[in-house]
mmCIF file of C-alpha atoms in Angstrom:
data_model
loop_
_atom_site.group_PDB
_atom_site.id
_atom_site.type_symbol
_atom_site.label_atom_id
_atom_site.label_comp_id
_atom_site.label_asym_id
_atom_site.label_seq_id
_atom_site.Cartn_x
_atom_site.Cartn_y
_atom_site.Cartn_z
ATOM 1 C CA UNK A 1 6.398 -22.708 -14.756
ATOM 2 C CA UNK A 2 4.390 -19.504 -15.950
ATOM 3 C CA UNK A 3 1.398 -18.515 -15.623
ATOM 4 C CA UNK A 4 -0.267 -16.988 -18.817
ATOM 5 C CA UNK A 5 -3.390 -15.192 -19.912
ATOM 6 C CA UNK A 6 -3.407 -15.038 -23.495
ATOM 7 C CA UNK A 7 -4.889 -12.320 -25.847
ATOM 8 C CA UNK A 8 -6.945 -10.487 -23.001
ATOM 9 C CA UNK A 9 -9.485 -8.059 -24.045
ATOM 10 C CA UNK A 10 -10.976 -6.410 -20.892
ATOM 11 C CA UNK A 11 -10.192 -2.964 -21.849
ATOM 12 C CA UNK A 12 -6.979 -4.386 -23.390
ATOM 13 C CA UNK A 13 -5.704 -4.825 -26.980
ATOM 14 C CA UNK A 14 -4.859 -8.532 -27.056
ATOM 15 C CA UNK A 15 -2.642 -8.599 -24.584
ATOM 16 C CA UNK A 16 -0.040 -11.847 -23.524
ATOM 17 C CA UNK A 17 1.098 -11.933 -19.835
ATOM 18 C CA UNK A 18 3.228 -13.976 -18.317
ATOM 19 C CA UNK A 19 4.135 -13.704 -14.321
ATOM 20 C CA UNK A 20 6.785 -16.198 -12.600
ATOM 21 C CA UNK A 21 5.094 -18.647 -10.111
ATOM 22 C CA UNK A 22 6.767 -18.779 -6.919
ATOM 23 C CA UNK A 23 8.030 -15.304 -7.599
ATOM 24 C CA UNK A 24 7.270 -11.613 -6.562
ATOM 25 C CA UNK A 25 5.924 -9.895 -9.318
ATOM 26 C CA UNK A 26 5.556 -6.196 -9.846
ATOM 27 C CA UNK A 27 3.017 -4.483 -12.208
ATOM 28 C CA UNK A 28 3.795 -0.295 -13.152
ATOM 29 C CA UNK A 29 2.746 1.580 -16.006
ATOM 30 C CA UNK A 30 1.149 4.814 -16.407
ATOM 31 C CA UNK A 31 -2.323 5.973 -15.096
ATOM 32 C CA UNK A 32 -4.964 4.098 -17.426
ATOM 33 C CA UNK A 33 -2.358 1.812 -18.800
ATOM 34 C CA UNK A 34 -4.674 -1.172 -17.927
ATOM 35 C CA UNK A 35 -2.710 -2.218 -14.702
ATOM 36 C CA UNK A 36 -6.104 -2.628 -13.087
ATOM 37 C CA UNK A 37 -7.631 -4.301 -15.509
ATOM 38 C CA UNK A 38 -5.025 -6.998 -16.030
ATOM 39 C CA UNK A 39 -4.645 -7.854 -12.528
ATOM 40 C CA UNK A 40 -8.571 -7.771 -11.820
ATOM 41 C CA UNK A 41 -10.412 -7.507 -14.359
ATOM 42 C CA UNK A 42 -8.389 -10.700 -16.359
ATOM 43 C CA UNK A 43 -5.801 -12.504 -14.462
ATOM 44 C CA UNK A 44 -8.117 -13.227 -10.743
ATOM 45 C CA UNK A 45 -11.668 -14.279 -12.544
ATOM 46 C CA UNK A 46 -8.664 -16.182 -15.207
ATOM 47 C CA UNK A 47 -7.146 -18.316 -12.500
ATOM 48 C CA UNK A 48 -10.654 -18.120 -10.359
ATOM 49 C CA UNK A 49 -12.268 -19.829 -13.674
ATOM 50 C CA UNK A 50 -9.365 -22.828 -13.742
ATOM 51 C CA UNK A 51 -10.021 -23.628 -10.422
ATOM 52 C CA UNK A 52 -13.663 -24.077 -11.184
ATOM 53 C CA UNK A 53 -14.770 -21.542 -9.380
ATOM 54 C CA UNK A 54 -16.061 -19.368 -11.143
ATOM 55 C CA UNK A 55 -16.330 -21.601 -14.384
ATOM 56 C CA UNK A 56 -17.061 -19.925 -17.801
ATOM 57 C CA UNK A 57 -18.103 -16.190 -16.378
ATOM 58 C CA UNK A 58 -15.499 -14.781 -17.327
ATOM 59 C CA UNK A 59 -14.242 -16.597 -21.077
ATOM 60 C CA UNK A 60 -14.928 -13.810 -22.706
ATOM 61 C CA UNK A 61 -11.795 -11.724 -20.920
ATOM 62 C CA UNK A 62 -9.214 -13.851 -22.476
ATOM 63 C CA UNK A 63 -8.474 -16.603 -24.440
ATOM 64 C CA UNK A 64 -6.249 -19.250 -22.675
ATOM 65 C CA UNK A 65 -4.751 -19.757 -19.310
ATOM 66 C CA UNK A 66 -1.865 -22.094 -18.089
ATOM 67 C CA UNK A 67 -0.087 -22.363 -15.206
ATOM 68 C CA UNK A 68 -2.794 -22.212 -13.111
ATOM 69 C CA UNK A 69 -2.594 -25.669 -11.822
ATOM 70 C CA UNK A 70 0.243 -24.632 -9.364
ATOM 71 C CA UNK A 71 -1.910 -23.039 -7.128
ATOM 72 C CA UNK A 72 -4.130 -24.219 -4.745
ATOM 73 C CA UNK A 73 -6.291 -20.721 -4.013
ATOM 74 C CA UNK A 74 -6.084 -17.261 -5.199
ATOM 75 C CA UNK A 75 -6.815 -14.511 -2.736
ATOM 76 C CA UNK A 76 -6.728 -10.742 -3.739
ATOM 77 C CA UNK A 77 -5.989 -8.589 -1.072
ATOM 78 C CA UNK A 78 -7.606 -5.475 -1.437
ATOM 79 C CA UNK A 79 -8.058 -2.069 0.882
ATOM 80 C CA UNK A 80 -11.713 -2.578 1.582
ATOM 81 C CA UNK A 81 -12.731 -2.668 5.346
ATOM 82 C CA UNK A 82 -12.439 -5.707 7.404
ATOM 83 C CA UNK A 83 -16.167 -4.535 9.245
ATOM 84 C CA UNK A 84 -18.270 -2.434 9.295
ATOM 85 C CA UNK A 85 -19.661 -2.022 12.820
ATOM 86 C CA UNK A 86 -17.286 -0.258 16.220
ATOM 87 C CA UNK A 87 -17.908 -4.139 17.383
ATOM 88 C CA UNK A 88 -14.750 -5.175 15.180
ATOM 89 C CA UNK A 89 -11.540 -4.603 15.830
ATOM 90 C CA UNK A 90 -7.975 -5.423 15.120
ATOM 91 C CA UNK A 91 -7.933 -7.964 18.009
ATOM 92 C CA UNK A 92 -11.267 -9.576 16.813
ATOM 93 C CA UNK A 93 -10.036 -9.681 13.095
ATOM 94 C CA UNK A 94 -6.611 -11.073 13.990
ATOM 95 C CA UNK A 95 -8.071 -13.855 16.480
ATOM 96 C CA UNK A 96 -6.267 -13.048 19.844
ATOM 97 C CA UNK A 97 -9.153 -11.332 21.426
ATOM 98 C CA UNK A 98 -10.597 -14.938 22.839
ATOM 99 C CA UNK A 99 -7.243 -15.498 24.244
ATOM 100 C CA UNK A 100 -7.054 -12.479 25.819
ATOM 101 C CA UNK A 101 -10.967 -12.841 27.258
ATOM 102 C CA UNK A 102 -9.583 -16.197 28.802
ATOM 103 C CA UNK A 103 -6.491 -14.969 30.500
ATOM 104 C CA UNK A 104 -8.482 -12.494 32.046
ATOM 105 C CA UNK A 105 -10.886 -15.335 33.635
ATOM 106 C CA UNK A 106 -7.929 -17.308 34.843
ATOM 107 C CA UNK A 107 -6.543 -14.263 36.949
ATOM 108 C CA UNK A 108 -6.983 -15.237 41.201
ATOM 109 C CA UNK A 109 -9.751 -11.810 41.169
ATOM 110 C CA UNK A 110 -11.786 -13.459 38.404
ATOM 111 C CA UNK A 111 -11.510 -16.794 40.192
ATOM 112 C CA UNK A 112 -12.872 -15.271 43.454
ATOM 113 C CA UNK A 113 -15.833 -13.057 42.106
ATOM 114 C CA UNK A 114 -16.713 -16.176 39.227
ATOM 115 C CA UNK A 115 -15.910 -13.774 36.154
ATOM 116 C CA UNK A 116 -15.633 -16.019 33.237
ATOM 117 C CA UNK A 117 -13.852 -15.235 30.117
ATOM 118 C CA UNK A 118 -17.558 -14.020 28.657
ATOM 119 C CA UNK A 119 -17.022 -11.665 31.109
ATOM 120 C CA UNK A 120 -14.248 -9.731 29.087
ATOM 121 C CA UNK A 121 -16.277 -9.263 26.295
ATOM 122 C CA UNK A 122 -18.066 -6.380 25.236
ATOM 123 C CA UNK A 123 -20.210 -8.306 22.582
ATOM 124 C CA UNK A 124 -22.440 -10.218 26.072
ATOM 125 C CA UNK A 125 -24.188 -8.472 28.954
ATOM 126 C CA UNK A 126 -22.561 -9.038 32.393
ATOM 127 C CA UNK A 127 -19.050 -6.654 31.698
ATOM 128 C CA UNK A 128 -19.590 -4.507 29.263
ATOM 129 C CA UNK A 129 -21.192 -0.948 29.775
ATOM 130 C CA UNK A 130 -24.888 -1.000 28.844
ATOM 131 C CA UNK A 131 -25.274 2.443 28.817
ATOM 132 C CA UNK A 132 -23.348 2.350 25.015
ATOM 133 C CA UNK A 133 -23.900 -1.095 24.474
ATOM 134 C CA UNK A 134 -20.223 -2.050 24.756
ATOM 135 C CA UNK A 135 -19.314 0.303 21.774
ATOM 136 C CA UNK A 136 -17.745 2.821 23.958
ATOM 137 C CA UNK A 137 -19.678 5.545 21.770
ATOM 138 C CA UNK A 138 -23.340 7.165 21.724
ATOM 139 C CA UNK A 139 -24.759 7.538 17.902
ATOM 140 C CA UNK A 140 -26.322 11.531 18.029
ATOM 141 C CA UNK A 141 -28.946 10.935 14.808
ATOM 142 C CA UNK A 142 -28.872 14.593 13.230
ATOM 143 C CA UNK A 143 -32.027 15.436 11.150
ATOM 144 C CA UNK A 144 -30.097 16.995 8.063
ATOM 145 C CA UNK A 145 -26.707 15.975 8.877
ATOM 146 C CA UNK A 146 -24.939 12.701 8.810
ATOM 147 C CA UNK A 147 -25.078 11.263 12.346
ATOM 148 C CA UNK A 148 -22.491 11.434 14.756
ATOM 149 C CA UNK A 149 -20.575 9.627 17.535
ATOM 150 C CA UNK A 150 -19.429 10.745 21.119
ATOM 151 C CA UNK A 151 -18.072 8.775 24.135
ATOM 152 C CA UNK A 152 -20.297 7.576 26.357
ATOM 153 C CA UNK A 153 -20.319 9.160 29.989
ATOM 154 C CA UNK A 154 -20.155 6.270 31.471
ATOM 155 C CA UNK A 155 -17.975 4.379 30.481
ATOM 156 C CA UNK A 156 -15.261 7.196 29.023
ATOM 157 C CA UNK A 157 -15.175 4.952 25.891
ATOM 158 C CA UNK A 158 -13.907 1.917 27.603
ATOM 159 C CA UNK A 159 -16.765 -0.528 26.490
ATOM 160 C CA UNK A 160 -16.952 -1.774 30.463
ATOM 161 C CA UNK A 161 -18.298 -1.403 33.635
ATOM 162 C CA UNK A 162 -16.219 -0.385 36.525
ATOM 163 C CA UNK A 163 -16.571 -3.753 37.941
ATOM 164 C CA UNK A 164 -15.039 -5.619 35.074
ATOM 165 C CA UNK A 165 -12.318 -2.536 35.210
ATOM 166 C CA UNK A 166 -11.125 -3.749 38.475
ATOM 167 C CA UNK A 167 -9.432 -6.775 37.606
ATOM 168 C CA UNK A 168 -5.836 -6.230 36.734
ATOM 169 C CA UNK A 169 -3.337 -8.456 34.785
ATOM 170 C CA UNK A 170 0.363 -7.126 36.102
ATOM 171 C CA UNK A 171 -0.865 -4.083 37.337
ATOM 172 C CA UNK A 172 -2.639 -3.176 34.277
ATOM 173 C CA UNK A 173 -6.269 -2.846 33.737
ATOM 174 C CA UNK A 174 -8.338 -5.088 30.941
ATOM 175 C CA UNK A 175 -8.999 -1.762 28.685
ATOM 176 C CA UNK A 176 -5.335 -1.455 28.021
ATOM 177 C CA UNK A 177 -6.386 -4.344 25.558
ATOM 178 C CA UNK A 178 -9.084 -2.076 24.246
ATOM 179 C CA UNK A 179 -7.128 0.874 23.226
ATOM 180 C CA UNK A 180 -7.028 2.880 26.095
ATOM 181 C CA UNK A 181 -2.648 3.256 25.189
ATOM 182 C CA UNK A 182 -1.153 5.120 22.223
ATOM 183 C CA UNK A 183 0.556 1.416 21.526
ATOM 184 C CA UNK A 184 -1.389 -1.393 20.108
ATOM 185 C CA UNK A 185 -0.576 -3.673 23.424
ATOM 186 C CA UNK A 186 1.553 -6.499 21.925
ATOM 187 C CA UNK A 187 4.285 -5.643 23.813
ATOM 188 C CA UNK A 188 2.007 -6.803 26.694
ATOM 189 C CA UNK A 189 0.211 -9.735 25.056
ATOM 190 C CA UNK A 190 2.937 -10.815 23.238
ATOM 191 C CA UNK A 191 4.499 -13.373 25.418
ATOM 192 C CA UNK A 192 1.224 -15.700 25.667
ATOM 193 C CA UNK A 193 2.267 -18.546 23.540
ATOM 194 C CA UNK A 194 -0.596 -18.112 21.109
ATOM 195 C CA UNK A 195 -0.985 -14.566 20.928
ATOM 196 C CA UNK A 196 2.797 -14.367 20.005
ATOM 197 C CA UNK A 197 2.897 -14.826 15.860
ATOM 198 C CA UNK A 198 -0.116 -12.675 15.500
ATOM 199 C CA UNK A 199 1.223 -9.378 17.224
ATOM 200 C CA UNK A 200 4.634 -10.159 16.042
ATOM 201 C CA UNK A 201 3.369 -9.930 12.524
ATOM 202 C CA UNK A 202 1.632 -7.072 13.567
ATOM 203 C CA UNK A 203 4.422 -5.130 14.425
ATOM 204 C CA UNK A 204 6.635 -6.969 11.472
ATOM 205 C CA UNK A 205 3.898 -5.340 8.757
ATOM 206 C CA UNK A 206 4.281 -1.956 10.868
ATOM 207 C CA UNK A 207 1.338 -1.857 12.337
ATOM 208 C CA UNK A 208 2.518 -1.982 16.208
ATOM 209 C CA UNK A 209 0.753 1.528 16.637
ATOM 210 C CA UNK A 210 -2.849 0.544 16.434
ATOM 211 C CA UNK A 211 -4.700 0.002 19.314
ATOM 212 C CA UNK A 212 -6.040 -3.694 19.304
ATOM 213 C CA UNK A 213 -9.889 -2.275 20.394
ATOM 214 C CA UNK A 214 -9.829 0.946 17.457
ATOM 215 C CA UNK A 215 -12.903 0.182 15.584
ATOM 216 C CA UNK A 216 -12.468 -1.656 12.395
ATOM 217 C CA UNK A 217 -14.549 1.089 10.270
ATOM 218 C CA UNK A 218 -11.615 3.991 11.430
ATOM 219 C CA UNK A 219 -8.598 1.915 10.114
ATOM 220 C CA UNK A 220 -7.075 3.290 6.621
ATOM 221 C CA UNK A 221 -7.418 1.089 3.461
ATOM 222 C CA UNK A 222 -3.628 0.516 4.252
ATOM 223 C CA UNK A 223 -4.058 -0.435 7.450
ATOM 224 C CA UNK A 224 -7.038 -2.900 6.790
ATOM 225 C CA UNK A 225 -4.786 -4.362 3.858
ATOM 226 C CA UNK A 226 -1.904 -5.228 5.847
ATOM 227 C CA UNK A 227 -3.997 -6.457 8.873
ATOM 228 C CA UNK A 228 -5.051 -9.014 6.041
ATOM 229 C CA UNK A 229 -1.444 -9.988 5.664
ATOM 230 C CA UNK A 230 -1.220 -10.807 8.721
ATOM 231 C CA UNK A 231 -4.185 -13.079 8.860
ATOM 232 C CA UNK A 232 -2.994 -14.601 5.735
ATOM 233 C CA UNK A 233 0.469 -14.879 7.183
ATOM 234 C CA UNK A 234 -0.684 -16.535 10.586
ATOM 235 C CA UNK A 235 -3.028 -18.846 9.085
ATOM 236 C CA UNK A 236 0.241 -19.826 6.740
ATOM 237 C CA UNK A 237 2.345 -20.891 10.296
ATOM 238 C CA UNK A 238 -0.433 -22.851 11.406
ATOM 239 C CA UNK A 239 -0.886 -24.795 7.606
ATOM 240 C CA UNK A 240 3.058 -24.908 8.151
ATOM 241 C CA UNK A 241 2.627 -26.745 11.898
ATOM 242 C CA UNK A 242 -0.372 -28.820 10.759
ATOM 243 C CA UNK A 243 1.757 -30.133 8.026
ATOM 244 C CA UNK A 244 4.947 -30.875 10.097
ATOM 245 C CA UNK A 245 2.095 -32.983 12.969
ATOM 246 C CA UNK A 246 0.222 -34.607 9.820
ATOM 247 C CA UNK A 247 3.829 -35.177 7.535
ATOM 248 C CA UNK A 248 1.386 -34.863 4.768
ATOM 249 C CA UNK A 249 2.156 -34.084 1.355
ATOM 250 C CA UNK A 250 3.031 -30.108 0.854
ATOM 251 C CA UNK A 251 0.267 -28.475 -0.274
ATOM 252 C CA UNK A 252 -0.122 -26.004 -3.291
ATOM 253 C CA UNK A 253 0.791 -22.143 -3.247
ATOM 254 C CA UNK A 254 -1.319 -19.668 -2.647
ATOM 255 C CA UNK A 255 -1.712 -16.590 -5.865
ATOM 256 C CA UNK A 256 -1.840 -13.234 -3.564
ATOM 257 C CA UNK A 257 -3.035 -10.114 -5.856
ATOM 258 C CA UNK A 258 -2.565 -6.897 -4.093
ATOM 259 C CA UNK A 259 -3.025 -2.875 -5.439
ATOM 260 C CA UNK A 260 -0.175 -0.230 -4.350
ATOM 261 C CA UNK A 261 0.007 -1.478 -0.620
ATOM 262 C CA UNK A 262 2.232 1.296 -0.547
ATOM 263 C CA UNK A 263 -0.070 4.277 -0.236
ATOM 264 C CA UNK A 264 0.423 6.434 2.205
ATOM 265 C CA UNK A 265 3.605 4.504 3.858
ATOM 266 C CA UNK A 266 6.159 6.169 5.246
ATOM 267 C CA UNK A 267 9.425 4.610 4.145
ATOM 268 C CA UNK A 268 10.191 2.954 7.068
ATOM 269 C CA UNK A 269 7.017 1.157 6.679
ATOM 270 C CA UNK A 270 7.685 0.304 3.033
ATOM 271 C CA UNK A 271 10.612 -1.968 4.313
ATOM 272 C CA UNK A 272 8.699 -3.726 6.557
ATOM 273 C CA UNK A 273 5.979 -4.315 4.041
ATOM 274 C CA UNK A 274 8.514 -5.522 1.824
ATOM 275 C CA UNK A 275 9.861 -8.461 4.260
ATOM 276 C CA UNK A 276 6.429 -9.319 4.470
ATOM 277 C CA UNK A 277 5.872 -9.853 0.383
ATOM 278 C CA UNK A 278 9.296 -12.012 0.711
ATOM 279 C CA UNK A 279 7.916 -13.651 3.614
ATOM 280 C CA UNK A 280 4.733 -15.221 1.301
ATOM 281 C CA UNK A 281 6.707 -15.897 -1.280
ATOM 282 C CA UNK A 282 9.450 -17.620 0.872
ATOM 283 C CA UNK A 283 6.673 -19.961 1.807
ATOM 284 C CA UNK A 284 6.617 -21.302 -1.384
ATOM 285 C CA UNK A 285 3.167 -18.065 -2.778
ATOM 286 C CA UNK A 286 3.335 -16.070 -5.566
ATOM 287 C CA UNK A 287 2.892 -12.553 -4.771
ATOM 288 C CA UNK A 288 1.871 -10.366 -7.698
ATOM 289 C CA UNK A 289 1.601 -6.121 -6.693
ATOM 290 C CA UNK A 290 0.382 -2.933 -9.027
ATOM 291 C CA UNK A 291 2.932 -0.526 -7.609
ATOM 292 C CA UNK A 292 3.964 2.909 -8.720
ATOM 293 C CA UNK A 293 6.372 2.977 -5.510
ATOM 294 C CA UNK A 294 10.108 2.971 -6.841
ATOM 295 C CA UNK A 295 11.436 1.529 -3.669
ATOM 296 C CA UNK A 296 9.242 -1.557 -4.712
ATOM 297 C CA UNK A 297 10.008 -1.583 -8.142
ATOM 298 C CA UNK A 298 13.796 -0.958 -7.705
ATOM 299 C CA UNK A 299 13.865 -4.095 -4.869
ATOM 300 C CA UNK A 300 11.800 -6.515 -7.646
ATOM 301 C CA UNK A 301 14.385 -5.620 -10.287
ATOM 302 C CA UNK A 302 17.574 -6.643 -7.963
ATOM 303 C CA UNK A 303 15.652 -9.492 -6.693
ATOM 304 C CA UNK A 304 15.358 -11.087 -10.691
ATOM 305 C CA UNK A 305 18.294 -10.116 -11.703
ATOM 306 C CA UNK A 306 19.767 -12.005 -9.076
ATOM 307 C CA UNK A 307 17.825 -14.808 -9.400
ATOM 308 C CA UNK A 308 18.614 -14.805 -13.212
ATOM 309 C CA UNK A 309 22.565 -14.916 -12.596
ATOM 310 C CA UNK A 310 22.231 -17.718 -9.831
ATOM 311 C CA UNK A 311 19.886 -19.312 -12.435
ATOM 312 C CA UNK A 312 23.073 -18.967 -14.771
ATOM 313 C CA UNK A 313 25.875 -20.001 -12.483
ATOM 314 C CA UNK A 314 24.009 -23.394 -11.951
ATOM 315 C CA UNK A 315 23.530 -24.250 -15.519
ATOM 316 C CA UNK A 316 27.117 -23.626 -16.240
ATOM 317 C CA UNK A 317 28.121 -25.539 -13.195
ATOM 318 C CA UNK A 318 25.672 -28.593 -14.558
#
């Protein structure tokens, strides 16, 4: 089954589309070719509109739509930041930071001085330094000049007092999980049961250099993007388990949109993000990607040309 938008006029001369469901799908073209425009401007309100929700904003973008009763959502994964404020971080956005908080409280030295897991946060009074707030940084407001941050004295930008510093976890101090390492800690996390798939995708999507504590506004467009894989990819395993507990129905695909998740990469990196694409779409998504990257583009033409002769070796088998 296809998906397509017919006659779109956003900027576009009347164009017809049509993009494999259950596929990955790569968009390229020349600067101002409309790439954009297709994938934003037409095909997300398009499919947003047939799932009623948006209904009848957008009509005027295209004339028909089909297909889009295969999928269940549409999400478009874009480079904008996942907060604003130094009080979000990877390990926040990701969703191991509670789990982290409670190991912490179940250690004997926790136990014994009646630290509980609010403790190890540096949102709540009690562990966190209040000389910065928990932020680990002091705002300098500069009269003509935009304002400024330096570490707080205090604390040395650790977000906590020297109390909550005390307590260890195998010899290692609770601000290791705020950044206080040139590694992003899920080497040490990573064997807590439900910590594991979330830093595990973290390092899959090349990310294992981050510091789990680096505040959310410092992280690249790249680096916010793929941390939103791996949300999307994590919440997938646990549709995945709920489904095998429930032995409900399978539910509908999910339509990912994304814009040159390439930038900046290093080719390394470019691999990785590329197992992660396969990864969605192995799960039964539809992955569509504006890409001028011809490692990407090269990889999405062997991938359908191989699907198109093992398309043709079972018809002439049937």
């Amino acid at each position: 089954m296809d998906r397509n938008p017919r006659r779109a006029r956003a900027h576009l001369k009347n164009v017809d589309a049509r993009f494999p469901v259950g596929r990955l799908s790569v968009i390229t073209g020349i600067s101002g070719s409309g790439k954009s425009t297709l994938m934003r401007s037409v095909l997300l309100p398009a499919v947003r509109e047939r799932l009623k929700k948006e209904r009848g904003k957008q009509r005027e973008l295209f004339s028909a739509i089909t297909g889009a009763e295969s999928f269940e959502t549409v999400y478009e994964v874009d480079q904008s930041p996942i907060g604003k404020t130094s009080r979000s971080t990877p390990a926040t956005y990701i969703k191991v930071f509670d789990e982290i908080r409670k190991l912490f409280g179940q250690l004997p030295v926790s136990r014994v001085r009646g630290y509980s897991p609010s403790r190890f946060s540096f949102n709540t009074e009690g562990g966190r330094c209040e000389t910065c707030s928990g932020q680990g940084a002091i705002k300098l407001e500069m009269s003509f000049l935009p304002s400024s941050y330096v570490p707080c004295e205090d604390c040395g930008g650790r977000r906590y007092n020297p109390q909550t510093l005390e307590v260890l976890y195998n010899e290692k101090r609770h601000r290791r999980r705020d950044g206080d390492d040139d590694r992003a800690g899920c080497e040490f996390f990573w064997r807590k049961p439900k910590n594991r798939a979330a830093l595990s995708l973290l390092v899959d999507t090349g990310l294992g250099y981050l510091k789990l504590g680096q505040p959310s506004p410092t992280l690249s467009g790249g680096e916010a993007q793929r941390l939103k894989l791996v949300t999307e990819l994590t919440r997938g395993i646990g549709r995945a388990q709920n489904e095998r507990i429930r032995k409900m129905r399978k539910p509908k695909s999910t339509l990912y949109l994304l814009e040159e998740p390439t930038i900046g990469l290093h080719m390394a990196d470019v691999e990785l993000l590329l197992k992660v694409l396969h990864r969605l779409v192995d799960e039964g998504n539809t992955v569509i990607v504006i890409e001028h990257n011809l490692s990407i583009i090269a990889k999405r033409i062997t991938s359908w040309t191989s699907g198109r002769r093992r398309a043709s070796r079972a018809e002439r088998s049937s």
